[in-house]
Short mmCIF file of C-alpha atoms and ligand atoms in Angstrom, two decimals:
data_model
loop_
_atom_site.label_atom_id
_atom_site.label_comp_id
_atom_site.label_asym_id
_atom_site.label_seq_id
_atom_site.Cartn_x
_atom_site.Cartn_y
_atom_site.Cartn_z
CA UNK A 127 -63.25 -124.74 92.86
CA UNK A 128 -63.35 -121.21 91.53
CA UNK A 129 -61.58 -120.36 88.29
CA UNK A 130 -58.56 -118.05 88.23
CA UNK A 131 -59.40 -114.39 87.57
CA UNK A 132 -58.08 -112.82 84.40
CA UNK A 133 -58.19 -109.30 83.01
CA UNK A 134 -57.95 -108.88 79.24
CA UNK A 135 -56.71 -105.33 78.67
CA UNK A 136 -58.06 -104.86 75.13
CA UNK A 137 -60.63 -106.51 72.88
CA UNK A 138 -59.24 -109.74 71.49
CA UNK A 139 -60.52 -112.01 68.73
CA UNK A 140 -63.04 -114.82 69.32
CA UNK A 141 -60.24 -117.34 68.71
CA UNK A 142 -58.69 -116.20 72.00
CA UNK A 143 -61.96 -115.92 73.92
CA UNK A 144 -62.79 -119.52 72.98
CA UNK A 145 -59.59 -120.65 74.71
CA UNK A 146 -60.33 -118.60 77.84
CA UNK A 147 -63.96 -119.72 78.27
CA UNK A 148 -64.39 -122.42 80.88
CA UNK A 149 -60.72 -122.21 81.88
CA UNK A 150 -60.64 -118.80 83.54
CA UNK A 151 -63.05 -116.24 84.89
CA UNK A 152 -62.28 -113.26 82.66
CA UNK A 153 -63.30 -109.69 82.12
CA UNK A 154 -62.26 -107.74 79.01
CA UNK A 155 -61.79 -104.06 78.18
CA UNK A 156 -64.22 -103.37 75.35
CA UNK A 157 -63.47 -99.68 74.87
CA UNK A 158 -61.14 -98.22 72.24
CA UNK A 159 -57.51 -99.31 72.23
CA UNK A 160 -56.05 -100.63 75.46
CA UNK A 161 -57.54 -100.11 78.93
CA UNK A 162 -56.20 -96.92 80.55
CA UNK A 163 -53.83 -97.17 83.48
CA UNK A 164 -56.37 -96.21 86.18
CA UNK A 165 -58.65 -99.04 85.04
CA UNK A 166 -55.74 -101.51 84.98
CA UNK A 167 -54.70 -100.55 88.50
CA UNK A 168 -58.21 -101.41 89.70
CA UNK A 169 -58.83 -104.50 87.60
CA UNK A 170 -55.48 -106.12 88.36
CA UNK A 171 -55.88 -105.75 92.13
CA UNK A 172 -57.33 -109.26 92.41
CA UNK A 173 -56.29 -110.75 89.04
CA UNK A 174 -54.28 -113.96 88.65
CA UNK A 175 -53.62 -113.34 84.96
CA UNK A 176 -53.32 -110.36 82.61
CA UNK A 177 -53.61 -110.63 78.83
CA UNK A 178 -52.43 -107.40 77.24
CA UNK A 179 -51.20 -105.80 74.05
CA UNK A 180 -49.31 -102.50 74.03
CA UNK A 181 -49.94 -101.81 77.75
CA UNK A 182 -47.01 -100.53 79.77
CA UNK A 183 -46.34 -103.20 82.37
CA UNK A 184 -43.94 -101.74 84.92
CA UNK A 185 -43.10 -102.23 88.60
CA UNK A 186 -45.86 -99.82 89.67
CA UNK A 187 -48.52 -101.82 87.82
CA UNK A 188 -47.15 -105.14 89.08
CA UNK A 189 -47.14 -103.86 92.66
CA UNK A 190 -50.84 -103.12 92.27
CA UNK A 191 -51.42 -106.76 91.29
CA UNK A 192 -50.28 -108.84 94.27
CA UNK A 193 -51.89 -112.10 93.05
CA UNK A 194 -50.64 -111.89 89.47
CA UNK A 195 -48.96 -115.06 88.14
CA UNK A 196 -48.78 -114.37 84.42
CA UNK A 197 -48.62 -111.48 81.96
CA UNK A 198 -49.47 -112.77 78.52
CA UNK A 199 -48.37 -110.40 75.77
CA UNK A 200 -50.33 -110.34 72.51
CA UNK A 201 -47.36 -109.80 70.21
CA UNK A 202 -43.84 -111.09 69.79
CA UNK A 203 -42.09 -107.91 70.95
CA UNK A 204 -42.35 -107.35 74.70
CA UNK A 205 -40.42 -104.11 75.17
CA UNK A 206 -43.57 -102.73 76.86
CA UNK A 207 -42.94 -105.05 79.80
CA UNK A 208 -40.34 -104.65 82.54
CA UNK A 209 -39.14 -108.26 82.49
CA UNK A 210 -36.82 -108.01 85.48
CA UNK A 211 -39.61 -106.49 87.59
CA UNK A 212 -41.89 -109.39 86.57
CA UNK A 213 -39.21 -112.02 87.24
CA UNK A 214 -38.37 -110.49 90.62
CA UNK A 215 -42.02 -111.05 91.57
CA UNK A 216 -42.09 -114.61 90.16
CA UNK A 217 -44.52 -113.57 87.40
CA UNK A 218 -44.35 -115.45 84.07
CA UNK A 219 -44.24 -113.35 80.91
CA UNK A 220 -45.22 -114.91 77.58
CA UNK A 221 -45.37 -113.72 73.96
CA UNK A 222 -46.72 -114.92 70.59
CA UNK A 223 -43.89 -115.76 68.18
CA UNK A 224 -44.40 -117.91 65.09
CA UNK A 225 -48.07 -117.21 64.38
CA UNK A 226 -47.26 -113.76 62.99
CA UNK A 227 -43.98 -114.47 61.21
CA UNK A 228 -45.17 -114.81 57.62
CA UNK A 229 -47.78 -112.03 57.76
CA UNK A 230 -45.22 -109.61 59.21
CA UNK A 231 -42.62 -110.58 56.60
CA UNK A 232 -45.26 -110.06 53.88
CA UNK A 233 -45.86 -106.55 55.19
CA UNK A 234 -42.12 -105.92 55.31
CA UNK A 235 -41.85 -106.87 51.68
CA UNK A 236 -44.88 -104.77 50.82
CA UNK A 237 -43.07 -101.78 52.36
CA UNK A 238 -39.91 -102.59 50.38
CA UNK A 239 -41.88 -102.63 47.12
CA UNK A 240 -44.06 -99.64 48.02
CA UNK A 241 -41.07 -97.51 49.01
CA UNK A 242 -38.88 -98.54 46.08
CA UNK A 243 -41.58 -98.13 43.44
CA UNK A 244 -43.24 -95.10 45.06
CA UNK A 245 -46.67 -96.74 45.27
CA UNK A 246 -48.27 -94.32 47.78
CA UNK A 247 -46.93 -91.30 45.94
CA UNK A 248 -48.07 -92.66 42.57
CA UNK A 249 -51.53 -93.45 43.93
CA UNK A 250 -51.91 -89.92 45.36
CA UNK A 251 -50.63 -88.43 42.07
CA UNK A 252 -53.25 -90.25 40.02
CA UNK A 253 -56.16 -89.51 42.35
CA UNK A 254 -55.33 -85.81 42.60
CA UNK A 255 -55.73 -85.46 38.82
CA UNK A 256 -52.05 -84.75 38.14
CA UNK A 257 -51.70 -87.63 35.63
CA UNK A 258 -52.25 -85.55 32.49
CA UNK A 259 -49.41 -86.67 30.33
CA UNK A 260 -47.06 -89.65 30.07
CA UNK A 261 -43.39 -89.00 30.63
CA UNK A 262 -40.41 -91.35 30.55
CA UNK A 263 -39.33 -90.19 34.00
CA UNK A 264 -42.77 -90.47 35.60
CA UNK A 265 -42.45 -92.02 39.09
CA UNK A 266 -39.17 -93.72 38.33
CA UNK A 267 -38.09 -95.67 41.38
CA UNK A 268 -35.47 -98.03 42.72
CA UNK A 269 -34.94 -101.62 41.49
CA UNK A 270 -35.81 -104.37 43.93
CA UNK A 271 -35.00 -107.41 41.78
CA UNK A 272 -31.31 -108.23 42.05
CA UNK A 273 -30.61 -105.60 44.73
CA UNK A 274 -28.75 -106.22 48.01
CA UNK A 275 -30.78 -106.37 51.21
CA UNK A 276 -29.19 -106.06 54.65
CA UNK A 277 -31.30 -107.66 57.35
CA UNK A 278 -30.62 -106.40 60.86
CA UNK A 279 -31.66 -109.24 63.16
CA UNK A 280 -32.02 -112.67 61.52
CA UNK A 281 -34.74 -113.99 63.83
CA UNK A 282 -37.89 -115.69 62.58
CA UNK A 283 -39.25 -112.60 60.81
CA UNK A 284 -35.82 -111.64 59.44
CA UNK A 285 -35.44 -115.14 57.99
CA UNK A 286 -38.93 -114.99 56.45
CA UNK A 287 -37.97 -111.69 54.77
CA UNK A 288 -34.73 -113.33 53.56
CA UNK A 289 -36.73 -116.14 51.90
CA UNK A 290 -38.87 -113.60 50.08
CA UNK A 291 -35.78 -111.63 49.06
CA UNK A 292 -34.27 -114.76 47.49
CA UNK A 293 -37.37 -114.99 45.27
CA UNK A 294 -36.60 -111.48 44.09
CA UNK A 295 -33.06 -112.49 43.11
CA UNK A 296 -31.62 -110.36 45.91
CA UNK A 297 -28.28 -110.75 47.61
CA UNK A 298 -29.07 -111.22 51.30
CA UNK A 299 -26.77 -109.97 54.08
CA UNK A 300 -27.46 -109.92 57.79
CA UNK A 301 -26.05 -108.56 61.01
CA UNK A 302 -26.96 -109.30 64.60
CA UNK A 303 -25.63 -110.01 68.05
CA UNK A 304 -24.43 -113.46 67.00
CA UNK A 305 -23.91 -115.53 63.87
CA UNK A 306 -26.65 -118.02 63.05
CA UNK A 307 -25.10 -120.85 61.01
CA UNK A 308 -28.36 -122.79 60.63
CA UNK A 309 -30.35 -119.76 59.52
CA UNK A 310 -27.46 -118.81 57.19
CA UNK A 311 -27.56 -122.24 55.57
CA UNK A 312 -31.34 -122.18 55.20
CA UNK A 313 -31.79 -118.63 53.98
CA UNK A 314 -28.51 -118.17 52.13
CA UNK A 315 -27.92 -114.97 54.11
CA UNK A 316 -24.32 -113.86 54.54
CA UNK A 317 -23.15 -112.43 57.88
CA UNK A 318 -21.62 -108.96 57.93
CA UNK A 319 -20.86 -106.52 60.77
CA UNK A 320 -23.49 -103.76 60.88
CA UNK A 321 -21.26 -100.89 59.64
CA UNK A 322 -20.21 -102.88 56.59
CA UNK A 323 -23.77 -104.02 55.90
CA UNK A 324 -24.96 -100.38 56.03
CA UNK A 325 -22.33 -99.35 53.46
CA UNK A 326 -23.19 -101.97 50.84
CA UNK A 327 -26.95 -102.57 51.15
CA UNK A 328 -29.58 -101.13 48.80
CA UNK A 329 -32.26 -101.94 51.39
CA UNK A 330 -31.60 -102.04 55.13
CA UNK A 331 -34.45 -103.86 56.85
CA UNK A 332 -34.77 -103.81 60.65
CA UNK A 333 -36.00 -106.91 62.49
CA UNK A 334 -34.31 -106.71 65.89
CA UNK A 335 -36.13 -106.46 69.22
CA UNK A 336 -36.07 -103.15 71.08
CA UNK A 337 -33.82 -103.30 74.13
CA UNK A 338 -30.99 -101.29 75.69
CA UNK A 339 -28.57 -102.49 73.00
CA UNK A 340 -30.80 -101.59 70.04
CA UNK A 341 -32.41 -98.32 71.18
CA UNK A 342 -31.21 -95.68 68.69
CA UNK A 343 -29.16 -98.31 66.81
CA UNK A 344 -29.71 -96.42 63.56
CA UNK A 345 -28.77 -92.78 64.09
CA UNK A 346 -27.01 -90.01 62.16
CA UNK A 347 -23.72 -91.91 61.99
CA UNK A 348 -25.34 -95.05 60.59
CA UNK A 349 -27.63 -93.20 58.17
CA UNK A 350 -24.62 -91.34 56.79
CA UNK A 351 -22.91 -94.68 56.14
CA UNK A 352 -25.77 -95.88 53.94
CA UNK A 353 -25.76 -95.46 50.16
CA UNK A 354 -27.45 -92.31 48.84
CA UNK A 355 -29.67 -94.65 46.81
CA UNK A 356 -30.57 -96.88 49.78
CA UNK A 357 -33.93 -97.34 51.52
CA UNK A 358 -34.41 -97.99 55.25
CA UNK A 359 -37.29 -100.30 56.21
CA UNK A 360 -38.46 -100.47 59.82
CA UNK A 361 -41.08 -103.04 60.86
CA UNK A 362 -39.41 -103.69 64.25
CA UNK A 363 -39.85 -100.86 66.77
CA UNK A 364 -39.73 -97.12 66.15
CA UNK A 365 -37.14 -96.42 68.84
CA UNK A 366 -34.54 -98.61 67.09
CA UNK A 367 -34.15 -95.58 64.79
CA UNK A 368 -33.39 -92.00 65.79
CA UNK A 369 -36.47 -90.50 64.11
CA UNK A 370 -35.11 -86.95 64.08
CA UNK A 371 -31.92 -88.12 62.32
CA UNK A 372 -34.03 -90.14 59.87
CA UNK A 373 -36.01 -87.01 59.01
CA UNK A 374 -32.79 -85.19 58.14
CA UNK A 375 -31.49 -88.22 56.23
CA UNK A 376 -34.63 -88.37 54.08
CA UNK A 377 -35.20 -84.64 53.62
CA UNK A 378 -31.54 -83.84 52.92
CA UNK A 379 -31.23 -86.96 50.74
CA UNK A 380 -28.44 -88.73 52.63
CA UNK A 381 -30.53 -91.79 51.68
CA UNK A 382 -33.21 -92.31 49.02
CA UNK A 383 -36.09 -92.90 51.41
CA UNK A 384 -37.68 -95.01 54.09
CA UNK A 385 -40.62 -97.34 54.71
CA UNK A 386 -41.93 -97.32 58.27
CA UNK A 387 -44.58 -99.41 60.01
CA UNK A 388 -43.47 -98.32 63.50
CA UNK A 389 -42.71 -95.06 65.29
CA UNK A 390 -41.14 -93.85 68.52
CA UNK A 391 -44.60 -92.68 69.63
CA UNK A 392 -47.70 -94.60 68.55
CA UNK A 393 -50.21 -93.59 67.33
CA UNK A 394 -47.80 -91.24 65.58
CA UNK A 395 -48.78 -87.56 66.07
CA UNK A 396 -49.85 -85.89 62.82
CA UNK A 397 -47.23 -83.19 63.29
CA UNK A 398 -44.42 -85.76 63.05
CA UNK A 399 -42.14 -84.22 60.37
CA UNK A 400 -41.51 -87.59 58.67
CA UNK A 401 -45.18 -87.73 57.63
CA UNK A 402 -44.67 -84.73 55.35
CA UNK A 403 -41.94 -86.37 53.27
CA UNK A 404 -42.86 -87.89 49.93
CA UNK A 405 -39.95 -90.33 50.05
CA UNK A 406 -41.15 -91.85 53.33
CA UNK A 407 -43.89 -94.49 53.18
CA UNK A 408 -45.75 -94.76 56.47
CA UNK A 409 -48.14 -97.34 57.92
CA UNK A 410 -49.97 -97.53 61.29
CA UNK A 411 -48.15 -100.56 62.81
CA UNK A 412 -50.03 -103.23 60.84
CA UNK A 413 -47.21 -105.76 60.41
CA UNK A 414 -49.14 -108.66 61.90
CA UNK A 415 -52.59 -107.46 60.86
CA UNK A 416 -53.79 -110.39 58.72
CA UNK A 417 -56.81 -112.54 59.60
CA UNK A 418 -54.89 -115.74 60.32
CA UNK A 419 -52.12 -113.95 62.15
CA UNK A 420 -54.35 -111.93 64.49
CA UNK A 421 -56.58 -114.95 65.26
CA UNK A 422 -53.41 -116.96 65.87
CA UNK A 423 -52.03 -114.30 68.21
CA UNK A 424 -55.25 -114.24 70.24
CA UNK A 425 -55.34 -118.04 70.56
CA UNK A 426 -51.63 -118.23 71.36
CA UNK A 427 -51.78 -115.47 74.00
CA UNK A 428 -54.83 -117.10 75.61
CA UNK A 429 -53.22 -120.59 75.58
CA UNK A 430 -50.04 -119.28 77.19
CA UNK A 431 -52.10 -117.59 79.89
CA UNK A 432 -54.28 -120.65 80.61
CA UNK A 433 -51.24 -122.96 80.71
CA UNK A 434 -49.46 -120.79 83.27
CA UNK A 435 -52.57 -120.54 85.45
CA UNK A 436 -53.00 -124.32 85.36
CA UNK A 437 -49.43 -124.73 86.58
CA UNK A 438 -48.08 -125.90 83.22
CA UNK A 439 -45.04 -124.31 81.63
CA UNK A 440 -46.39 -122.00 78.91
CA UNK A 441 -45.07 -122.66 75.42
CA UNK A 442 -43.75 -119.14 74.91
CA UNK A 443 -42.25 -118.24 78.26
CA UNK A 444 -39.84 -115.31 77.83
CA UNK A 445 -38.49 -115.30 81.40
CA UNK A 446 -37.65 -118.99 82.06
CA UNK A 447 -35.86 -117.99 85.28
CA UNK A 448 -39.28 -117.85 86.99
CA UNK A 449 -39.87 -121.52 86.18
CA UNK A 450 -36.67 -122.88 87.73
CA UNK A 451 -37.37 -125.44 90.42
CA UNK A 452 -41.06 -125.82 89.46
C1 LIG B 19 -48.59 -106.20 67.27
C2 LIG B 19 -46.04 -106.41 67.08
O1 LIG B 19 -49.34 -105.32 66.53
O2 LIG B 19 -45.88 -108.69 67.64
C3 LIG B 19 -45.38 -107.58 67.72
O3 LIG B 19 -44.31 -107.38 68.33
O4 LIG B 19 -45.49 -105.38 66.99
C4 LIG B 19 -47.39 -106.53 66.47
O5 LIG B 19 -47.59 -107.79 65.94
C5 LIG B 19 -48.49 -105.64 68.62
O6 LIG B 19 -47.47 -106.08 69.40
C6 LIG B 19 -49.81 -105.88 69.32
O7 LIG B 19 -49.73 -105.80 70.66
#
């Protein structure tokens, strides 16, 4: 019997390839980044499975893939995929939660510390030869220890950030679509409606998925509610924040600064005004970029894909409606 055909839309780690070998007949994009749309349209024409990261998976692409049974997303966030279009065609969609939680929370905390203590700015200052004299006000930043952090979205990554915050003696608040009594008990986080959380937090850290309810969640109104001394951290998705409003907030000092791992457009264009601000720390979407995490994501994405193609319910199915009755 022939093996199911799979297209891997970007170059994944060996940990994922090892899972695919012998289970599926796969071809992988080995160029830079993700395979371009014209290639995907061709490659998916006879594919049973698609393993992708960052590719736009919409109705047009799915229509070009009449045999497709599963789209396996390399990543926990799946805002790049039109879930209802996939479900309408009976296609399973899977993601990779868990394996990246701690690495992403580490990066979130790195951004908190880097933004508060001006690490990028201080590093550039030293290397450019400006460190000629000591001064008591040199690179004075914001205190992290004992501050209040407001976590927007107490999912797995939000909870992992809360645990780290506790170690820094921080008061932990959270907001979200619903209260999470178990997570509250475990992390010691206190629930607060978003507006209130914005008013009292020293750090506002975003961990919600991007969807219709969260697109532009943090705009001018919300940024103006924050303390003038507060820092906004975004390791979720760029479009959760109105980037133009954030530029005004940081340049006109409505808030103290921001730490961003994600942007509305990625890779972020170099003429993005936020990149010119010294009080904005910026990273190229590397939240989950640790060895164990990326190997784990590859293995998890491949396992989800193989399970679905073997007729087994994948562990991380995000559209369970397609599995009803199976
Ligand atoms: C990945 C992420 O870099 O998991 C996510 O949602 O944002 C990151 O871990 C990205 O999704 C890779 O496709």
